Amino acid sequence: MINHEKPQEDDKHLAAWRAFITAHALIIERIDHDLAQAKKIPLHWYDVLIELYEAPEKRLRLHEIAQRVVLSRSGLTRLVDRLEQSGYLQRQSDPDDRRGYYAVITAEGVQALREAWQVYGKGVQQYFAAHLSAEQSDQLVALFSGMVAQLRDQAG
Amino acid sequence: MINHEKPQEDDKHLAAWRAFITAHALIIERIDHDLAQAKKIPLHWYDVLIELYEAPEKRLRLHEIAQRVVLSRSGLTRLVDRLEQSGYLQRQSDPDDRRGYYAVITAEGVQALREAWQVYGKGVQQYFAAHLSAEQSDQLVALFSGMVAQLRDQAG
DNA sequence: CAAGATTGATCGCTCAATCTTA
DNA sequence: TAAGATTGAGCGATCAATCTTG
């Protein structure tokens, strides 16, 4: 039991937690399945490419990507290998710090991102957004941003 | 773009989606890390054992577990292998259908569940529930349950 | 022939160790 | 000595094929 003074409240929180992780698992599974069906890039590739696409100069250092997509450094090295082999990004050595590399998204990468979004965006709309009003979305952003801020502060 | 007639609303929905998946990734990562730190069972083991623990006779058919924890049949076979080798559950053949097996949680399994919950529950409280009122939890349950129902109906 | 479970092949991720540069 | 990135070993997941039973 989390809180012995307010067990009913804890029950509600626990129910919310369970609904949260179940919904997440099912939606992600479905969207990834939809992407595979449509022969588009998988969700993890999308996550990396969208970070690059939205970065100031369409590029990021490898360790920055790893942090943003919640992946180990070594895992990211191999993911970047696959993305580079597929032509969706290029490694670019950093002249100011020769230990490190940038990953830069290519035109093919941008194209892959667009095509995947046709499927991904439809999934987000259909499985997630369709259940939400604009006001509810604002509330969710506030709620989840608070959680994210707490976790990124503590030991991010 | 999801909906060309209400782009602002789509922006809010997209922001909510991003906050949702980011919060999920960070919270799960943190809780799994906390469990490993405390030398308790990992989250996926917990998911399986809690399903067994809450099942009518403390047992479920293997394919039922696979469905509930969103895992492939073959993946589950091996996960059950590890749980059985660790003494947390036992396979029990079904007398009514000799193709299949039940997984039954053991006393050691229940103990492992309790010990893991001391860490897991604290994480849920600290990283998730602390941000929620009872009313908000109710709303989240309603929201996410709707999404889950839609996905389980369509092709679950 | 279909369904439940397992096995083999393979893929992707993590940890620990290593290489290069700051 | 530390930090960025890579490599090797090993684990855990999936897909496809197989075995057993309905």
Coordinates of C-alpha atoms (C1' of nucleotides) in Angstrom, one line a residue:
Chain A
M1 CA 0.0 0.0 0.0
I2 CA 1.3 3.4 -0.9
N3 CA -0.4 5.6 1.6
H4 CA -2.1 4.0 4.6
E5 CA -4.1 7.1 5.4
K6 CA -5.8 7.4 2.1
P7 CA -6.1 3.9 0.7
Q8 CA -9.1 4.9 -1.6
E9 CA -7.1 7.6 -3.2
D10 CA -4.2 5.2 -3.7
D11 CA -6.5 2.8 -5.4
K12 CA -7.5 5.5 -7.9
H13 CA -3.9 6.4 -8.5
L14 CA -3.0 2.8 -9.1
A15 CA -5.9 2.3 -11.5
A16 CA -4.8 5.4 -13.4
W17 CA -1.2 4.0 -13.5
R18 CA -2.4 0.7 -14.9
A19 CA -4.6 2.3 -17.5
F20 CA -1.7 4.6 -18.4
I21 CA 0.8 1.8 -19.1
T22 CA -1.8 -0.5 -20.8
A23 CA -2.9 2.3 -23.1
H24 CA 0.7 3.1 -24.0
A25 CA 1.6 -0.5 -24.7
L26 CA -1.4 -1.1 -26.9
I27 CA -1.1 2.2 -28.9
I28 CA 2.6 1.8 -29.5
E29 CA 2.2 -1.8 -30.6
R30 CA -0.6 -0.9 -33.0
I31 CA 1.2 2.1 -34.5
D32 CA 4.4 0.1 -35.0
H33 CA 2.4 -2.7 -36.6
D34 CA 0.7 -0.1 -38.9
L35 CA 4.1 1.3 -39.9
A36 CA 5.5 -2.2 -40.7
Q37 CA 2.3 -3.0 -42.7
A38 CA 2.8 0.2 -44.8
K39 CA 6.5 -0.6 -45.2
K40 CA 7.6 2.6 -43.5
I41 CA 10.4 3.2 -41.0
P42 CA 9.8 1.9 -37.4
L43 CA 9.0 4.2 -34.6
H44 CA 12.5 4.3 -33.1
W45 CA 13.9 5.4 -36.4
Y46 CA 11.2 8.1 -36.5
D47 CA 12.1 9.2 -33.0
V48 CA 15.7 9.8 -34.0
L49 CA 15.0 11.5 -37.3
I50 CA 12.4 13.9 -35.9
E51 CA 14.9 15.0 -33.3
L52 CA 17.4 15.8 -36.0
Y53 CA 14.8 17.4 -38.2
E54 CA 13.7 19.8 -35.4
A55 CA 17.2 20.6 -34.2
P56 CA 18.6 24.1 -35.0
E57 CA 20.9 23.0 -37.8
K58 CA 19.2 19.7 -38.5
R59 CA 21.9 17.9 -36.6
L60 CA 22.8 16.7 -33.1
R61 CA 25.7 15.1 -31.4
L62 CA 25.3 11.4 -30.9
H63 CA 25.1 11.5 -27.1
E64 CA 22.4 14.2 -27.3
I65 CA 20.3 11.9 -29.4
A66 CA 20.8 9.0 -27.0
Q67 CA 19.6 11.2 -24.1
R68 CA 16.5 12.4 -25.9
V69 CA 15.3 9.1 -27.2
V70 CA 16.2 7.3 -23.9
L71 CA 18.8 4.8 -25.3
S72 CA 22.2 3.8 -24.3
R73 CA 25.3 5.3 -26.1
S74 CA 26.2 1.9 -27.5
G75 CA 22.7 1.2 -28.6
L76 CA 22.6 4.5 -30.4
T77 CA 25.9 3.9 -32.2
R78 CA 24.3 0.9 -33.8
L79 CA 21.0 2.6 -34.5
V80 CA 22.8 5.4 -36.2
D81 CA 24.8 2.8 -38.2
R82 CA 21.6 1.4 -39.6
L83 CA 20.1 4.8 -40.3
E84 CA 23.3 5.9 -42.0
Q85 CA 23.5 2.7 -44.1
S86 CA 19.9 3.3 -45.1
G87 CA 20.8 6.8 -46.2
Y88 CA 18.6 8.7 -43.8
L89 CA 21.4 10.5 -42.0
Q90 CA 25.2 11.1 -42.2
R91 CA 27.9 11.2 -39.6
Q92 CA 29.7 14.5 -39.6
S93 CA 32.8 15.0 -37.4
D94 CA 32.8 18.0 -35.1
P95 CA 35.7 20.3 -35.9
D96 CA 35.6 21.8 -32.3
D97 CA 35.8 18.5 -30.5
R98 CA 37.4 15.7 -32.5
R99 CA 36.2 13.0 -30.2
G100 CA 32.6 13.5 -31.3
Y101 CA 30.2 13.3 -34.2
Y102 CA 27.1 15.0 -35.4
A103 CA 24.3 13.1 -37.0
V104 CA 22.8 15.1 -39.9
I105 CA 19.5 14.2 -41.5
T106 CA 19.6 13.8 -45.3
A107 CA 16.9 14.6 -47.8
E108 CA 16.1 10.9 -48.0
G109 CA 15.7 11.0 -44.2
V110 CA 13.2 13.9 -44.4
Q111 CA 11.3 12.1 -47.1
A112 CA 11.2 8.9 -44.9
L113 CA 10.0 11.0 -42.0
R114 CA 7.1 12.5 -44.1
E115 CA 6.0 9.1 -45.4
A116 CA 6.1 7.6 -42.0
W117 CA 4.1 10.5 -40.5
Q118 CA 1.2 9.8 -42.9
V119 CA 0.8 6.5 -41.0
Y120 CA 2.1 7.5 -37.6
G121 CA 0.0 10.7 -37.5
K122 CA -3.1 8.8 -38.5
G123 CA -2.5 6.4 -35.7
V124 CA -2.0 9.1 -33.1
Q125 CA -5.3 10.7 -34.3
Q126 CA -7.2 7.5 -34.4
Y127 CA -6.0 5.7 -31.2
F128 CA -5.2 8.7 -29.0
A129 CA -6.3 12.2 -30.1
A130 CA -9.8 11.0 -31.1
H131 CA -10.5 10.5 -27.4
L132 CA -9.4 14.0 -26.4
S133 CA -10.7 17.6 -26.4
A134 CA -8.3 20.5 -26.9
E135 CA -8.8 21.3 -23.2
Q136 CA -8.0 17.8 -22.1
S137 CA -4.9 17.9 -24.2
D138 CA -3.7 21.0 -22.5
Q139 CA -4.3 19.3 -19.1
L140 CA -2.4 16.3 -20.1
V141 CA 0.5 18.4 -21.3
A142 CA 0.7 20.2 -18.0
L143 CA 0.4 16.9 -16.1
F144 CA 3.0 14.9 -18.0
S145 CA 5.4 17.8 -18.4
G146 CA 5.5 18.0 -14.6
M147 CA 6.4 14.4 -14.3
V148 CA 9.1 14.8 -17.0
A149 CA 10.6 17.9 -15.4
Q150 CA 10.8 16.1 -12.1
L151 CA 12.6 13.1 -13.6
R152 CA 15.0 15.1 -15.8
D153 CA 15.9 17.3 -12.8
Q154 CA 16.6 14.6 -10.3
A155 CA 19.2 12.7 -12.3
G156 CA 18.9 13.4 -16.0
Chain B
M1 CA -1.1 17.4 -40.7
I2 CA -3.8 15.4 -39.0
N3 CA -6.8 17.6 -39.6
H4 CA -6.6 20.6 -41.9
E5 CA -9.7 22.2 -40.6
K6 CA -8.5 22.4 -37.0
P7 CA -4.7 22.7 -37.0
Q8 CA -4.5 24.4 -33.6
E9 CA -6.4 21.6 -32.0
D10 CA -4.1 19.0 -33.7
D11 CA -1.1 20.9 -32.3
K12 CA -2.5 20.4 -28.8
H13 CA -3.2 16.8 -29.4
L14 CA 0.3 16.3 -30.8
A15 CA 1.8 18.0 -27.8
A16 CA -0.2 15.8 -25.5
W17 CA 1.0 12.7 -27.4
R18 CA 4.6 13.7 -27.1
A19 CA 4.3 14.5 -23.4
F20 CA 2.5 11.1 -22.9
I21 CA 5.2 9.0 -24.6
T22 CA 8.1 11.0 -23.0
A23 CA 6.6 10.7 -19.5
H24 CA 6.1 7.0 -20.0
A25 CA 9.6 6.3 -21.2
L26 CA 11.2 8.3 -18.4
I27 CA 9.0 6.8 -15.6
I28 CA 9.5 3.2 -16.8
E29 CA 13.2 3.7 -17.2
R30 CA 13.5 5.1 -13.7
I31 CA 11.4 2.5 -12.0
D32 CA 13.3 -0.4 -13.7
H33 CA 16.5 1.2 -12.6
D34 CA 15.2 1.5 -9.0
L35 CA 14.2 -2.2 -9.1
A36 CA 17.6 -3.3 -10.4
Q37 CA 19.3 -1.1 -7.8
A38 CA 17.3 -2.8 -5.0
K39 CA 18.0 -6.2 -6.5
K40 CA 14.3 -6.9 -7.1
I41 CA 12.7 -8.6 -10.1
P42 CA 12.4 -6.5 -13.3
L43 CA 9.2 -4.9 -14.4
H44 CA 8.3 -7.5 -17.0
W45 CA 8.6 -10.3 -14.4
Y46 CA 6.3 -8.3 -12.2
D47 CA 3.8 -7.8 -14.9
V48 CA 3.5 -11.6 -15.5
L49 CA 3.4 -12.5 -11.8
I50 CA 0.8 -9.9 -10.9
E51 CA -1.5 -11.3 -13.6
L52 CA -1.1 -14.7 -12.1
Y53 CA -1.6 -13.4 -8.6
E54 CA -4.8 -11.7 -9.5
A55 CA -6.2 -14.5 -11.7
P56 CA -9.2 -16.5 -10.2
E57 CA -7.1 -19.6 -9.3
K58 CA -3.7 -17.9 -9.3
R59 CA -3.0 -19.4 -12.7
L60 CA -3.4 -18.5 -16.4
R61 CA -2.9 -20.3 -19.7
L62 CA 0.3 -19.2 -21.3
H63 CA -1.3 -17.6 -24.3
E64 CA -3.6 -15.6 -22.0
I65 CA -0.5 -14.2 -20.2
A66 CA 1.1 -13.3 -23.6
Q67 CA -2.0 -11.4 -24.6
R68 CA -2.2 -9.4 -21.3
V69 CA 1.4 -8.4 -21.1
V70 CA 1.6 -7.6 -24.8
L71 CA 4.3 -10.2 -25.7
S72 CA 4.6 -12.7 -28.5
R73 CA 3.9 -16.4 -27.7
S74 CA 7.5 -17.4 -28.3
G75 CA 8.8 -14.5 -26.2
L76 CA 6.5 -15.6 -23.4
T77 CA 7.7 -19.2 -23.5
R78 CA 11.2 -18.1 -22.7
L79 CA 10.1 -15.6 -20.1
V80 CA 8.1 -18.3 -18.4
D81 CA 11.2 -20.5 -18.6
R82 CA 13.2 -18.0 -16.7
L83 CA 10.5 -17.4 -14.1
E84 CA 10.1 -21.2 -13.6
Q85 CA 13.9 -21.7 -13.3
S86 CA 13.9 -18.9 -10.6
G87 CA 11.1 -20.7 -8.8
Y88 CA 8.5 -18.0 -9.1
L89 CA 6.0 -20.0 -11.0
Q90 CA 5.3 -23.6 -12.2
R91 CA 4.0 -25.0 -15.4
Q92 CA 0.9 -27.2 -14.9
S93 CA -0.6 -29.1 -17.8
D94 CA -4.3 -28.6 -18.5
P95 CA -6.2 -31.8 -18.2
D96 CA -9.0 -30.5 -20.4
D97 CA -6.8 -29.5 -23.3
R98 CA -3.5 -31.4 -23.4
R99 CA -2.0 -29.0 -26.0
G100 CA -1.7 -26.3 -23.3
Y101 CA -0.3 -25.3 -20.0
Y102 CA -1.1 -23.2 -17.0
A103 CA 1.4 -21.0 -15.3
V104 CA 0.8 -21.1 -11.5
I105 CA 2.5 -18.6 -9.2
T106 CA 4.4 -20.1 -6.3
A107 CA 4.9 -18.9 -2.7
E108 CA 8.3 -17.6 -3.7
G109 CA 6.7 -15.8 -6.6
V110 CA 4.2 -14.1 -4.3
Q111 CA 7.1 -13.1 -2.0
A112 CA 9.1 -11.7 -4.9
L113 CA 6.0 -9.7 -6.0
R114 CA 5.7 -8.2 -2.5
E115 CA 9.3 -7.2 -2.3
A116 CA 9.3 -5.7 -5.8
W117 CA 6.1 -3.7 -5.0
Q118 CA 7.9 -2.0 -2.1
V119 CA 10.1 -0.4 -4.8
Y120 CA 7.7 -0.3 -7.7
G121 CA 4.9 1.2 -5.6
K122 CA 7.1 3.9 -4.3
G123 CA 8.1 4.8 -7.8
V124 CA 4.5 5.0 -9.0
Q125 CA 3.7 7.2 -6.0
Q126 CA 6.7 9.4 -6.4
Y127 CA 7.0 9.8 -10.2
F128 CA 3.3 9.5 -11.2
A129 CA 0.7 9.6 -8.5
A130 CA 2.2 12.6 -6.7
H131 CA 1.2 14.7 -9.7
L132 CA -2.5 13.6 -9.5
S133 CA -5.6 14.3 -7.5
A134 CA -8.2 11.6 -7.0
E135 CA -10.4 13.3 -9.5
Q136 CA -7.7 13.5 -12.1
S137 CA -7.0 9.8 -11.7
D138 CA -10.6 9.0 -12.3
Q139 CA -10.5 11.1 -15.5
L140 CA -7.4 9.4 -16.7
V141 CA -8.9 6.0 -16.1
A142 CA -11.9 6.9 -18.2
L143 CA -9.7 8.3 -20.9
F144 CA -7.2 5.5 -21.2
S145 CA -9.8 2.8 -20.8
G146 CA -11.6 4.2 -23.8
M147 CA -8.4 3.9 -25.8
V148 CA -7.8 0.4 -24.6
A149 CA -11.3 -0.7 -25.3
Q150 CA -11.1 0.6 -28.9
L151 CA -7.8 -1.2 -29.5
R152 CA -8.8 -4.5 -27.9
D153 CA -12.1 -4.5 -29.9
Q154 CA -10.7 -3.7 -33.3
A155 CA -8.2 -6.5 -33.5
G156 CA -7.3 -7.8 -30.1
Chain C
dC1 C1' -6.3 -28.4 -41.0
dA2 C1' -6.3 -25.1 -36.8
dA3 C1' -4.5 -23.9 -32.1
dG4 C1' -1.1 -24.0 -28.1
dA5 C1' 3.5 -24.1 -27.2
dT6 C1' 8.3 -24.7 -28.3
dT7 C1' 12.7 -24.2 -31.0
dG8 C1' 16.1 -22.1 -34.3
dA9 C1' 17.7 -18.0 -36.5
dT10 C1' 18.3 -13.4 -36.2
dC11 C1' 17.9 -8.7 -34.6
dG12 C1' 18.5 -4.9 -31.4
dC13 C1' 19.7 -3.4 -26.8
dT14 C1' 22.8 -3.3 -22.6
dC15 C1' 27.0 -3.7 -20.0
dA16 C1' 31.9 -3.7 -19.8
dA17 C1' 36.1 -2.9 -22.0
dT18 C1' 38.7 -0.2 -25.4
dC19 C1' 40.3 3.6 -28.4
dT20 C1' 40.9 8.4 -29.3
dT21 C1' 40.9 13.1 -28.0
dA22 C1' 40.2 17.0 -24.3
Chain D
dT1 C1' 41.9 11.2 -15.8
dA2 C1' 37.5 11.9 -18.0
dA3 C1' 34.3 12.2 -22.0
dG4 C1' 32.6 10.7 -26.8
dA5 C1' 32.1 6.9 -29.5
dT6 C1' 32.8 2.2 -30.8
dT7 C1' 33.3 -2.9 -30.2
dG8 C1' 32.5 -7.7 -28.1
dA9 C1' 29.8 -10.6 -25.3
dG10 C1' 25.4 -11.9 -23.9
dC11 C1' 20.5 -11.3 -23.1
dG12 C1' 15.8 -11.0 -24.5
dA13 C1' 12.6 -10.1 -28.1
dT14 C1' 10.5 -11.4 -32.7
dC15 C1' 9.4 -14.3 -37.0
dA16 C1' 9.0 -18.6 -39.2
dA17 C1' 9.1 -23.4 -38.8
dT18 C1' 7.9 -27.5 -36.1
dC19 C1' 5.7 -30.7 -32.8
dT20 C1' 1.6 -32.2 -30.4
dT21 C1' -3.2 -32.3 -29.7
dG22 C1' -8.2 -30.8 -30.9

